[in-house]
mmCIF file of C-alpha atoms and ligand atoms in Angstrom:
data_model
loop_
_atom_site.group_PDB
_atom_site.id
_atom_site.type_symbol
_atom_site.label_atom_id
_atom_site.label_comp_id
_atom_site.label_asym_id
_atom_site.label_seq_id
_atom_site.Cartn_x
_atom_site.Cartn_y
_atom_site.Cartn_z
ATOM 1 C CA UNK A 1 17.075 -55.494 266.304
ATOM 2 C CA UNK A 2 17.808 -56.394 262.804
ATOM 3 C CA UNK A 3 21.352 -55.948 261.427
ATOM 4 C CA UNK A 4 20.258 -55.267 258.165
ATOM 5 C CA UNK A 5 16.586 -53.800 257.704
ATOM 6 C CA UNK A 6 14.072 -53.926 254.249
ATOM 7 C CA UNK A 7 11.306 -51.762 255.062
ATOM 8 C CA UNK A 8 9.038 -52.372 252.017
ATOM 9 C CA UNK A 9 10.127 -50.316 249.077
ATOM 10 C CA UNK A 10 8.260 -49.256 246.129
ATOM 11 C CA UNK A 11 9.539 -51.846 243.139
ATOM 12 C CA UNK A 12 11.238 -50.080 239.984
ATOM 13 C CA UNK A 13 8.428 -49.047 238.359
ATOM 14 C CA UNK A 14 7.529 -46.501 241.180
ATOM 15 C CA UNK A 15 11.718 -45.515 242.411
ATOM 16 C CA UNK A 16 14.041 -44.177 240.308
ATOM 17 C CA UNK A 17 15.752 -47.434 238.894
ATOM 18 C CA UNK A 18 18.766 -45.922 239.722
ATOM 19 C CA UNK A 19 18.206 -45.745 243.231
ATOM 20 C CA UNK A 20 16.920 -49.150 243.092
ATOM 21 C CA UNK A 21 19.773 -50.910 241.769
ATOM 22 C CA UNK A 22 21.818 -49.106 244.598
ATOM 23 C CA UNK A 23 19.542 -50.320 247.052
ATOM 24 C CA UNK A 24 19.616 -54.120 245.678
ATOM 25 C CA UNK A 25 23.598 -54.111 245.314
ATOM 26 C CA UNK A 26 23.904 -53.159 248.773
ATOM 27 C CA UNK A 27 21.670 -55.612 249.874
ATOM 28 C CA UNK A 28 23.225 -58.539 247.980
ATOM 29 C CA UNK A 29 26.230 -57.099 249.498
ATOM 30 C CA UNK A 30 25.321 -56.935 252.965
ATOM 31 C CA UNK A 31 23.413 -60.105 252.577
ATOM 32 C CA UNK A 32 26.265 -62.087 250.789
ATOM 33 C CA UNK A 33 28.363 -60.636 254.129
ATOM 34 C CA UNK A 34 25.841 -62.404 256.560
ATOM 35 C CA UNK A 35 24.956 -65.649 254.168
ATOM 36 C CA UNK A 36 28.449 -66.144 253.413
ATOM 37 C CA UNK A 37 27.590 -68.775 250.677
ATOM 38 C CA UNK A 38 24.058 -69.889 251.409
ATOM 39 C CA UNK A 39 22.753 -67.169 248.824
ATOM 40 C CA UNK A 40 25.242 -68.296 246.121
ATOM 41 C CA UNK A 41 21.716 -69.787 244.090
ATOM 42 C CA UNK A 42 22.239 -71.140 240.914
ATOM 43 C CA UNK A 43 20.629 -69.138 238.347
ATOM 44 C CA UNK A 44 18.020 -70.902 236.712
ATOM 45 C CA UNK A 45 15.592 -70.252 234.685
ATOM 46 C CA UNK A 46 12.231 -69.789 236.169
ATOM 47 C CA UNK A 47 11.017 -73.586 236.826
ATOM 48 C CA UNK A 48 8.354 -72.912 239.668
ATOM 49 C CA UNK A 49 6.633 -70.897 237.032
ATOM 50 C CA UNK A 50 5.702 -74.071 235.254
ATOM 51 C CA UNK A 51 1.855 -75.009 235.203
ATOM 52 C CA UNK A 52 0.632 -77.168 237.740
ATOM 53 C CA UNK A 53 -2.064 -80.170 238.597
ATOM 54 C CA UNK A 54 -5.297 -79.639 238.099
ATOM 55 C CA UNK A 55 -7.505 -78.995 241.233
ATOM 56 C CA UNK A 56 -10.601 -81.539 241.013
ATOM 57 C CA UNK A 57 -14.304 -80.144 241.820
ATOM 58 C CA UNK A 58 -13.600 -76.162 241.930
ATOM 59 C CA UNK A 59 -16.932 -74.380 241.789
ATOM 60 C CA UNK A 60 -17.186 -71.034 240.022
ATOM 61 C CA UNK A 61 -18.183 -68.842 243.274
ATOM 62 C CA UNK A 62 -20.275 -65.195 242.715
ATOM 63 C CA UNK A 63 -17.292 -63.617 244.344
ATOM 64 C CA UNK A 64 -15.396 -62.359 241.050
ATOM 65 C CA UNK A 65 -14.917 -58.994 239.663
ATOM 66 C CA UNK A 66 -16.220 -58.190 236.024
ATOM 67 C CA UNK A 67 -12.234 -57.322 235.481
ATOM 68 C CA UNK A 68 -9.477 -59.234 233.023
ATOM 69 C CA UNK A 69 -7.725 -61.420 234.852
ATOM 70 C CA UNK A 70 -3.786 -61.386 234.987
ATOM 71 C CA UNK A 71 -2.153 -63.653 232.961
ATOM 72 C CA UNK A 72 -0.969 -66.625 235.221
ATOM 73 C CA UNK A 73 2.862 -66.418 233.833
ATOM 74 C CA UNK A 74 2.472 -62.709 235.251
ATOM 75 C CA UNK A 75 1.026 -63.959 238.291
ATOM 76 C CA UNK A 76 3.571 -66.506 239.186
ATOM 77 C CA UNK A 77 6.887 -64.611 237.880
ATOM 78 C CA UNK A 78 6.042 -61.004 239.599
ATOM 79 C CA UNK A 79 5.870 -61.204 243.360
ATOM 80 C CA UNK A 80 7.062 -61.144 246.865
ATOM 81 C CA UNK A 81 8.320 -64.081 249.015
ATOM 82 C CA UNK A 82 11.431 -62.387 250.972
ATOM 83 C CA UNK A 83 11.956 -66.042 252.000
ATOM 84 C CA UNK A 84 13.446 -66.281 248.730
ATOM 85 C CA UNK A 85 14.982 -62.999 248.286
ATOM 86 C CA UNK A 86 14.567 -59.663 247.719
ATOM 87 C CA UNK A 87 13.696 -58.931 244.371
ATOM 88 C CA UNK A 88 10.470 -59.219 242.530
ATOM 89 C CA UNK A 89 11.297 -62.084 240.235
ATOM 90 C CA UNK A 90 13.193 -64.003 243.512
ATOM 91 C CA UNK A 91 10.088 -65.965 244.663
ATOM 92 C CA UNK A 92 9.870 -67.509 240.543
ATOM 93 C CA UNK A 93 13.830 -68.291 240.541
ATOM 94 C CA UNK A 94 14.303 -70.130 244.346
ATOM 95 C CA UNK A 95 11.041 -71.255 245.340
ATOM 96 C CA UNK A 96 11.051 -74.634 243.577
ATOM 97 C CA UNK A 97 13.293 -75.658 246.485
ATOM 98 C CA UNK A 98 10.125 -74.926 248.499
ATOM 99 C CA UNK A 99 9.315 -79.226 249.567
ATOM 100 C CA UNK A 100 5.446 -78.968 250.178
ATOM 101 C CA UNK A 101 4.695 -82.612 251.231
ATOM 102 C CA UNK A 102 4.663 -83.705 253.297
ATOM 103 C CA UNK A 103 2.842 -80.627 255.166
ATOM 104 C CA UNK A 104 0.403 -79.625 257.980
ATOM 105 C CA UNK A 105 -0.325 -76.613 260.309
ATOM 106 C CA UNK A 106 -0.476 -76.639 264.074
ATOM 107 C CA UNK A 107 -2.761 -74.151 265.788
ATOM 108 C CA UNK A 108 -2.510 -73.334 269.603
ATOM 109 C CA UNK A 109 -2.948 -70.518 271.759
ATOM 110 C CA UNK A 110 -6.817 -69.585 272.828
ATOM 111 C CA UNK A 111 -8.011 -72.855 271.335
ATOM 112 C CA UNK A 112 -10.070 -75.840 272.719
ATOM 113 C CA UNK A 113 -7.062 -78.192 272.258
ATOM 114 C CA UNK A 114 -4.022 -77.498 270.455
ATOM 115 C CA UNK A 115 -3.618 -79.732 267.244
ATOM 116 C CA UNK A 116 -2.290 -80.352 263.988
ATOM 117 C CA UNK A 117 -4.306 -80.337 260.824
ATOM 118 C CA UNK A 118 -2.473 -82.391 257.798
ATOM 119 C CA UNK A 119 -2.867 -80.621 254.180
ATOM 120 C CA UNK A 120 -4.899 -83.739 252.909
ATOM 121 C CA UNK A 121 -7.462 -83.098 255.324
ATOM 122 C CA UNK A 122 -7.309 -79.164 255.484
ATOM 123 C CA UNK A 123 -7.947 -79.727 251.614
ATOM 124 C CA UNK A 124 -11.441 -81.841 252.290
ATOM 125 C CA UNK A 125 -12.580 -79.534 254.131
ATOM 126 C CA UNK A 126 -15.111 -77.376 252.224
ATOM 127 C CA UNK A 127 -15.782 -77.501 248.246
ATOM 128 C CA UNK A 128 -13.170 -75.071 246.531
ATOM 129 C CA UNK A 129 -14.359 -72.130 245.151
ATOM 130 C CA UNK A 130 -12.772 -69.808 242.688
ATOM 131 C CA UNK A 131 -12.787 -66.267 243.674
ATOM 132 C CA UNK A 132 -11.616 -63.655 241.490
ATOM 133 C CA UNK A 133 -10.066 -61.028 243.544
ATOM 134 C CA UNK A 134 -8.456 -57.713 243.077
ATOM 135 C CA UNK A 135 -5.209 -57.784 244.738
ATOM 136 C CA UNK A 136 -2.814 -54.385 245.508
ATOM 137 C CA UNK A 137 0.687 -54.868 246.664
ATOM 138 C CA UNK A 138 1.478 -51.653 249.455
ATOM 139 C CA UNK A 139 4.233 -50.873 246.842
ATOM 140 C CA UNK A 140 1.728 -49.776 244.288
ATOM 141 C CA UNK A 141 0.975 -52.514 241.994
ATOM 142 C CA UNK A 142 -1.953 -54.959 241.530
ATOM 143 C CA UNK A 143 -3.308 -57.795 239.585
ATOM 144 C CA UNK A 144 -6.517 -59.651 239.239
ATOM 145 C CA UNK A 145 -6.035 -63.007 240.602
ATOM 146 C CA UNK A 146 -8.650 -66.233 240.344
ATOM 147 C CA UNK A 147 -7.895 -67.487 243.376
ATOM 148 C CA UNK A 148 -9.170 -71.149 244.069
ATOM 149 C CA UNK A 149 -9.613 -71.777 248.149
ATOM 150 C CA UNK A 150 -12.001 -72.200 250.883
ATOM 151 C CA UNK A 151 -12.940 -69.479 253.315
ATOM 152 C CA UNK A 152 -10.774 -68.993 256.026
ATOM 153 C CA UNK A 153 -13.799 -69.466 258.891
ATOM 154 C CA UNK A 154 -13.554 -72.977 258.063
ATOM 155 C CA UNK A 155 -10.330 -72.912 259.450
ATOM 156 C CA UNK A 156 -11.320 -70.795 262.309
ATOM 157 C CA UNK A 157 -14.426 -73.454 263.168
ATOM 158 C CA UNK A 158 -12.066 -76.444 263.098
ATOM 159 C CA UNK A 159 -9.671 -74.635 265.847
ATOM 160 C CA UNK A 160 -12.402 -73.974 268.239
ATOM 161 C CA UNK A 161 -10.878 -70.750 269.740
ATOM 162 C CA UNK A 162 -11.987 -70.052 273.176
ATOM 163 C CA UNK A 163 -14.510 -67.124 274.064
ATOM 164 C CA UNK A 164 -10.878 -65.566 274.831
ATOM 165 C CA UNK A 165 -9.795 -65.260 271.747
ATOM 166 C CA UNK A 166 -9.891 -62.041 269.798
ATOM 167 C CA UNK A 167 -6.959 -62.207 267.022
ATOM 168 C CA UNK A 168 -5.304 -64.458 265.173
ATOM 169 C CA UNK A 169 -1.675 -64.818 263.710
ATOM 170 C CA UNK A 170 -0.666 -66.958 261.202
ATOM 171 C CA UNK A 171 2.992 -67.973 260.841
ATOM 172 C CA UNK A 172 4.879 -68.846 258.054
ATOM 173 C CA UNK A 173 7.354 -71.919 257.170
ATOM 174 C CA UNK A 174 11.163 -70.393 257.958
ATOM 175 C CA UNK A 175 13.515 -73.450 256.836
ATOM 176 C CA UNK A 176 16.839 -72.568 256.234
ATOM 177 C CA UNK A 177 17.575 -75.563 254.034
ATOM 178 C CA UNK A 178 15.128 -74.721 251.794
ATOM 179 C CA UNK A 179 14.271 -70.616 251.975
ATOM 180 C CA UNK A 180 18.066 -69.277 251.767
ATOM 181 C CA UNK A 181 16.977 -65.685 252.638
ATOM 182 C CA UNK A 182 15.556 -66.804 256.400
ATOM 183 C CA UNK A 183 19.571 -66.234 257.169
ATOM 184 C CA UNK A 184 19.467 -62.776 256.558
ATOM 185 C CA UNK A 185 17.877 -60.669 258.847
ATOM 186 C CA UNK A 186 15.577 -59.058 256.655
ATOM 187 C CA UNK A 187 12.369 -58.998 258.762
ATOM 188 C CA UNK A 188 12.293 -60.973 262.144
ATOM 189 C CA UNK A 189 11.667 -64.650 260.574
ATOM 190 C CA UNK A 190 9.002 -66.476 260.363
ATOM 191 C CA UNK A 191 6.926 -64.457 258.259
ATOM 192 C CA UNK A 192 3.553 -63.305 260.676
ATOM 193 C CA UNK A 193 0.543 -61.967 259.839
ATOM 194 C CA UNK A 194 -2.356 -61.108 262.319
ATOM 195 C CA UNK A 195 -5.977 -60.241 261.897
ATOM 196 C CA UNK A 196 -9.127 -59.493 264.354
ATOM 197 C CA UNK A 197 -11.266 -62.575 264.801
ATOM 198 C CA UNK A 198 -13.957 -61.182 262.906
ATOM 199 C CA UNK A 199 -12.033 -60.280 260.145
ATOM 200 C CA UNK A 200 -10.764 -63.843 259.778
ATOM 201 C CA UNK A 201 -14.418 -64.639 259.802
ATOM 202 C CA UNK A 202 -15.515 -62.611 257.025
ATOM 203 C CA UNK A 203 -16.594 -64.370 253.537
ATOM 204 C CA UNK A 204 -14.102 -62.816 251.580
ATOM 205 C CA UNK A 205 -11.079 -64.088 253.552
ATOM 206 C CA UNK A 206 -9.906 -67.246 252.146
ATOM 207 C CA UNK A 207 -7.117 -69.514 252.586
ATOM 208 C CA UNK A 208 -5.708 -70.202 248.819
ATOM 209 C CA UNK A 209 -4.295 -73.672 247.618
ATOM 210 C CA UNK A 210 -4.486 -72.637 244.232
ATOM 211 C CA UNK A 211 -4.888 -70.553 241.196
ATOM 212 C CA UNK A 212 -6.007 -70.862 237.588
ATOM 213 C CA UNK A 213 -7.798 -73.948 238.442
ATOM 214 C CA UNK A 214 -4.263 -75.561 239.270
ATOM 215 C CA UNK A 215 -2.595 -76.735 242.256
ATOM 216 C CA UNK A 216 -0.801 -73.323 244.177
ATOM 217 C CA UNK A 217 2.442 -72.126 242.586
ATOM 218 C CA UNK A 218 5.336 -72.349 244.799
ATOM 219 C CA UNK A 219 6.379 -68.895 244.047
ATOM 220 C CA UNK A 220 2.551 -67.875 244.936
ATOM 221 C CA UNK A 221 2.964 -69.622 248.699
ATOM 222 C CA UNK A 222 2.446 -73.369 247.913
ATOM 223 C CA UNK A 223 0.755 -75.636 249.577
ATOM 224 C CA UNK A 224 -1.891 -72.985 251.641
ATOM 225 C CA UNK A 225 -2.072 -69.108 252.107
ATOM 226 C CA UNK A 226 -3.909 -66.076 253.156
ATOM 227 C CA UNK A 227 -5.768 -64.177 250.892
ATOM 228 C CA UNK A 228 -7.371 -60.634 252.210
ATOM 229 C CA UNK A 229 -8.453 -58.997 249.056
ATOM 230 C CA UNK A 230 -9.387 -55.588 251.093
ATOM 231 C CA UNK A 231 -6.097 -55.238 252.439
ATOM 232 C CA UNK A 232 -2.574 -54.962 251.100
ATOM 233 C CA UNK A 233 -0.562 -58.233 249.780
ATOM 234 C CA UNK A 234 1.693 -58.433 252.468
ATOM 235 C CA UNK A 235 -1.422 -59.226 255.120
ATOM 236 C CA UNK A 236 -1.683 -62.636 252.770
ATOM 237 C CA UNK A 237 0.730 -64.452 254.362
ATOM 238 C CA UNK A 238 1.988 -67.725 252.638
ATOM 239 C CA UNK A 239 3.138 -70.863 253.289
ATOM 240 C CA UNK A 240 1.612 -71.139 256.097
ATOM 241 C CA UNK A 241 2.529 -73.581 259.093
ATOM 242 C CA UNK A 242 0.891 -72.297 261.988
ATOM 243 C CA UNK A 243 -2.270 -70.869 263.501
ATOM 244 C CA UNK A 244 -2.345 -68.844 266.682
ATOM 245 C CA UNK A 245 -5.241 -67.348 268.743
ATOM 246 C CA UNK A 246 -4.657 -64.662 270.741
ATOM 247 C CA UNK A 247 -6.326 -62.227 273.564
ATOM 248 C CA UNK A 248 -4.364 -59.328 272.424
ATOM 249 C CA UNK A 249 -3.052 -58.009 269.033
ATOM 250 C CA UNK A 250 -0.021 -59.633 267.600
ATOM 251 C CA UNK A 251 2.600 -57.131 266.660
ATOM 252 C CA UNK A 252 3.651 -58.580 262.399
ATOM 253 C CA UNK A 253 6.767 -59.022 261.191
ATOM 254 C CA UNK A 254 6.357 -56.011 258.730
ATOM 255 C CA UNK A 255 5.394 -53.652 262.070
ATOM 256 C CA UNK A 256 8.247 -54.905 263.779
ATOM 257 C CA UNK A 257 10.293 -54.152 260.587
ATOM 258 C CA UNK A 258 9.133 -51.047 260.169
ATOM 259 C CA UNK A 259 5.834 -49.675 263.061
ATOM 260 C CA UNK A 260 5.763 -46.110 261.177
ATOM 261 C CA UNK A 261 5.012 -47.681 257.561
ATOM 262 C CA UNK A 262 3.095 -50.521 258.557
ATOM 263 C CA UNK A 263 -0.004 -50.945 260.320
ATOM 264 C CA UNK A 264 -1.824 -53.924 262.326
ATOM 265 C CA UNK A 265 -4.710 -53.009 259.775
ATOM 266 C CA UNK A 266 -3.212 -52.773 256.169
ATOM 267 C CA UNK A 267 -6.646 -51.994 254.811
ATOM 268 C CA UNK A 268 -6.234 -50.579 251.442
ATOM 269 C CA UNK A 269 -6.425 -46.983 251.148
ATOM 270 C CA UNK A 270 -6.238 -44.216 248.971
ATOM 271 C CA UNK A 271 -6.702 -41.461 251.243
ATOM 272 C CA UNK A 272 -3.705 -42.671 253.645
ATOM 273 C CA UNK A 273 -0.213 -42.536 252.282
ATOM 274 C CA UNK A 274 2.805 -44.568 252.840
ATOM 275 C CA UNK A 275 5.392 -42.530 254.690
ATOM 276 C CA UNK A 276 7.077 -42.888 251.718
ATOM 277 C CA UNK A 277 4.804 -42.289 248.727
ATOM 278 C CA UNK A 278 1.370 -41.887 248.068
ATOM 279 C CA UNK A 279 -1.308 -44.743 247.926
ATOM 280 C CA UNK A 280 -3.641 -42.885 245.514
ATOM 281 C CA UNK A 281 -2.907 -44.552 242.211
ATOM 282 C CA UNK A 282 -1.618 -48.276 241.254
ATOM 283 C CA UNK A 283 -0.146 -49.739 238.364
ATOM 284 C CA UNK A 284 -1.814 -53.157 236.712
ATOM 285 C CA UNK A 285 0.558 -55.747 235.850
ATOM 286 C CA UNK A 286 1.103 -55.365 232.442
ATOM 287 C CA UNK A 287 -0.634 -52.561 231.945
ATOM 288 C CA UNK A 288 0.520 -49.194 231.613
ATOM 289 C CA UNK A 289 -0.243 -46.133 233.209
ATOM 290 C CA UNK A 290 -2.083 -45.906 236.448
ATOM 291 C CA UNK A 291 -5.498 -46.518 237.331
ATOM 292 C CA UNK A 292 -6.729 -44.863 240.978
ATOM 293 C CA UNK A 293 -6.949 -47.135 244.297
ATOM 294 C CA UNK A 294 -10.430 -48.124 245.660
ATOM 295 C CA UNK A 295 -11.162 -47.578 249.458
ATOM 296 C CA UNK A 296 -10.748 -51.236 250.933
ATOM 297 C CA UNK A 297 -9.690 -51.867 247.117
ATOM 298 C CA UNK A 298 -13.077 -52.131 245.899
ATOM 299 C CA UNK A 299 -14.781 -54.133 248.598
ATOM 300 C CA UNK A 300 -15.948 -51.650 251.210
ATOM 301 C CA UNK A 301 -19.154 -52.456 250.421
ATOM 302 C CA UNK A 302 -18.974 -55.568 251.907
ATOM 303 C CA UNK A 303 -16.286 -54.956 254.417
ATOM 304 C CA UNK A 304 -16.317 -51.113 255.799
ATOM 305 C CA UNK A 305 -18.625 -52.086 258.970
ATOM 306 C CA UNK A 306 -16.215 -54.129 260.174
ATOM 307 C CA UNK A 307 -14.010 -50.832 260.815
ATOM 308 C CA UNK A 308 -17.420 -48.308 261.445
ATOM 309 C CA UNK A 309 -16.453 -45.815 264.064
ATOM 310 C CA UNK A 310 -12.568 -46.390 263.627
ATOM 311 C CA UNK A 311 -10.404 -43.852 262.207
ATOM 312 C CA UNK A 312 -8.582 -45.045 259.569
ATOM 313 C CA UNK A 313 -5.792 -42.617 259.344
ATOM 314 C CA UNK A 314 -4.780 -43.641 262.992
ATOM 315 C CA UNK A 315 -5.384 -47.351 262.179
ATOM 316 C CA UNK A 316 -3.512 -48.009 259.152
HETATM 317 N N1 MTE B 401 5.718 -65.685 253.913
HETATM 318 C C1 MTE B 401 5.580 -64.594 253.149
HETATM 319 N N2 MTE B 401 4.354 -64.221 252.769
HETATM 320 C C2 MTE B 401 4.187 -63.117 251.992
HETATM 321 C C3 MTE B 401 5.301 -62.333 251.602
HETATM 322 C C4 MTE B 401 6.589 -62.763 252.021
HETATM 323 O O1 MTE B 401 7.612 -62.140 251.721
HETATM 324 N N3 MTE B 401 6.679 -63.900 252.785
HETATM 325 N N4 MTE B 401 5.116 -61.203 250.837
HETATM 326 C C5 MTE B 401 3.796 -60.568 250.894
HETATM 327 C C6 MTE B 401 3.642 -59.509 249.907
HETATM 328 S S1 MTE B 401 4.447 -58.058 250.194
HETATM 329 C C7 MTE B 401 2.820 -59.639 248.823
HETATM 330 S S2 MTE B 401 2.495 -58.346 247.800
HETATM 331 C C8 MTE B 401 2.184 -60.944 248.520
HETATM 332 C C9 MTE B 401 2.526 -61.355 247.107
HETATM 333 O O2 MTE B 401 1.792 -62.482 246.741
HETATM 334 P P1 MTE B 401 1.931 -63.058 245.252
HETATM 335 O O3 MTE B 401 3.372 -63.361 245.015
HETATM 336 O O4 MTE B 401 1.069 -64.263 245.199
HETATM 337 O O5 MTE B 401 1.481 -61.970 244.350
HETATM 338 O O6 MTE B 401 2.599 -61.985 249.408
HETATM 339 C C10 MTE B 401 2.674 -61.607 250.756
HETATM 340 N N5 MTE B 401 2.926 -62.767 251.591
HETATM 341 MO MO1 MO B 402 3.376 -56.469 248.852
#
């Protein structure tokens, strides 16, 4: 049981600011209590936000919405990476301290044998495409994002999962030394996401290892993450270190954090709201005014068999 629990809360464009800066001094309070020092970050201007190395070979791909993409220094300064800390601009202050070599990512569980794939190789494995997704954030904003990755199947084929295997979680790096916020108990570290096989399977699920054309921004979940563009931003799990398959359902660390707000699913949906405010509209980053949400944000097309006969207000 957490000491001190963040369910997701709208950001300050959607609370009253007032209540918000409540809410963040008695979190730097309480967390400061727990920390005691560790979160004493030097305040620095944004150096993760800087651009990055080029990716070599990325292929346009036909997956890209006929929508202005968000400007990268949006992109990379405006986010969530509770590793980090709690506010929106956390991920672009701390996350240079992320180290991303040397890294790799085990997978186990329902698996042929369990191994562990090092980023060099992970990165040969398919051409990289760019993708240019819609993304929505459960708190009510979005952004258009290109994306460069591979699909995540690729992954999925080179862990041989058994016929047993029906799910698949995905854990994220929790190092103290380098992510001062894994102290607090803010959501039951590491960071873990879980989809259905098939869903992990589908085309537009991709692992990301960059954007812009350029190596992945720390802030953004350097060196390899999840991107689900059908479901909210906290399914896309970052910085990821491990791969697990699974005969039943993983419980995430958001359900754990919170079951009545979030959902194994996290398919995005206008016609369900958060227990805490509606999901109808969303705000563009650096746009104003609101624009309304898309079933499956746009994609149902493409992805609303994989849910045909489910209801959707009991499987959020
Ligand atoms: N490990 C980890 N992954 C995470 C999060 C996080 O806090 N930790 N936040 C999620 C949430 S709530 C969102 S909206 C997206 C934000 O991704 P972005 O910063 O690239 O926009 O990352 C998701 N993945
Ligand atoms: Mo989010």
């Amino acid at each position: 049981m957490p000491i001190l629990r963040l369910p997701k809360i709208p950001a300050a464009e959607i609370t009253d600011p007032a209540v918000y800066a409540q809410r963040r001094r008695f979190l730097q309070a309480t967390a400061a209590g727990l920390a005691a020092g560790a979160l004493h970050l030097p305040a620095q201007a944004a150096p993760a936000a800087a651009r990055g190395e080029k990716l070599p070979d990325v292929r346009p791909s036909t997956w890209r919405v006929d929508e202005k993409p968000t400007p990268f220094e949006t992109i990379v300064s405006y986010g969530n990476f509770y590793e980090f800390g709690p506010d929106k601009d956390s991920p672009a202050k701390h996350a240079h301290r992320l180290q991303t070599r040397p890294w790799s990512v085990f997978v186990e569980g329902e698996v042929k044998k369990p191994q562990r794939f090092a980023i060099e190789d992970i990165l040969k494995w398919a051409p990289l495409e760019e993708r240019i997704y819609r993304f929505r954030c459960v708190e009510g904003w979005s952004m258009v994002v290109p994306w460069v990755g591979f699909p995540l199947a690729e992954l999925v084929k080179r862990a041989e999962p058994t016929s047993q295997a029906k799910f698949v979680e995905f854990v994220s790096l929790a190092d103290p030394a380098q992510m001062p916020y894994v102290r607090v108990p803010v959501l039951d570290w590491p960071y873990t996401e879980g989809l259905r096989l098939d869903e992990a399977m589908h085309p537009l699920a991709i692992i990301a290892v960059g954007l812009y054309g350029e190596v992945l921004p720390k802030p953004n979940g350097a060196p390899l993450r999840l991107v689900l563009p059908w479901k909210y931003g906290f399914k896309s799990a970052k910085s990821i270190v491990g791969v697990r398959f699974l005969r039943e359902m993983p419980r995430t660390a958001w359900m754990k954090a919170s079951p009545a707000e979030y959902g194994f699913y996290s398919n995005v949906n206008p016609d369900v709201p958060h227990r805490r405010w509606s999901q109808s509209h969303e705000r563009r980053l650096g746009e104003f005014g609101k624009r309304p949400t898309l079933p499956f944000n746009g994609y149902a097309e493409h992805v609303a068999s994989l849910y045909a006969g489910m209801d959707l207000r009991k499987f959020y």
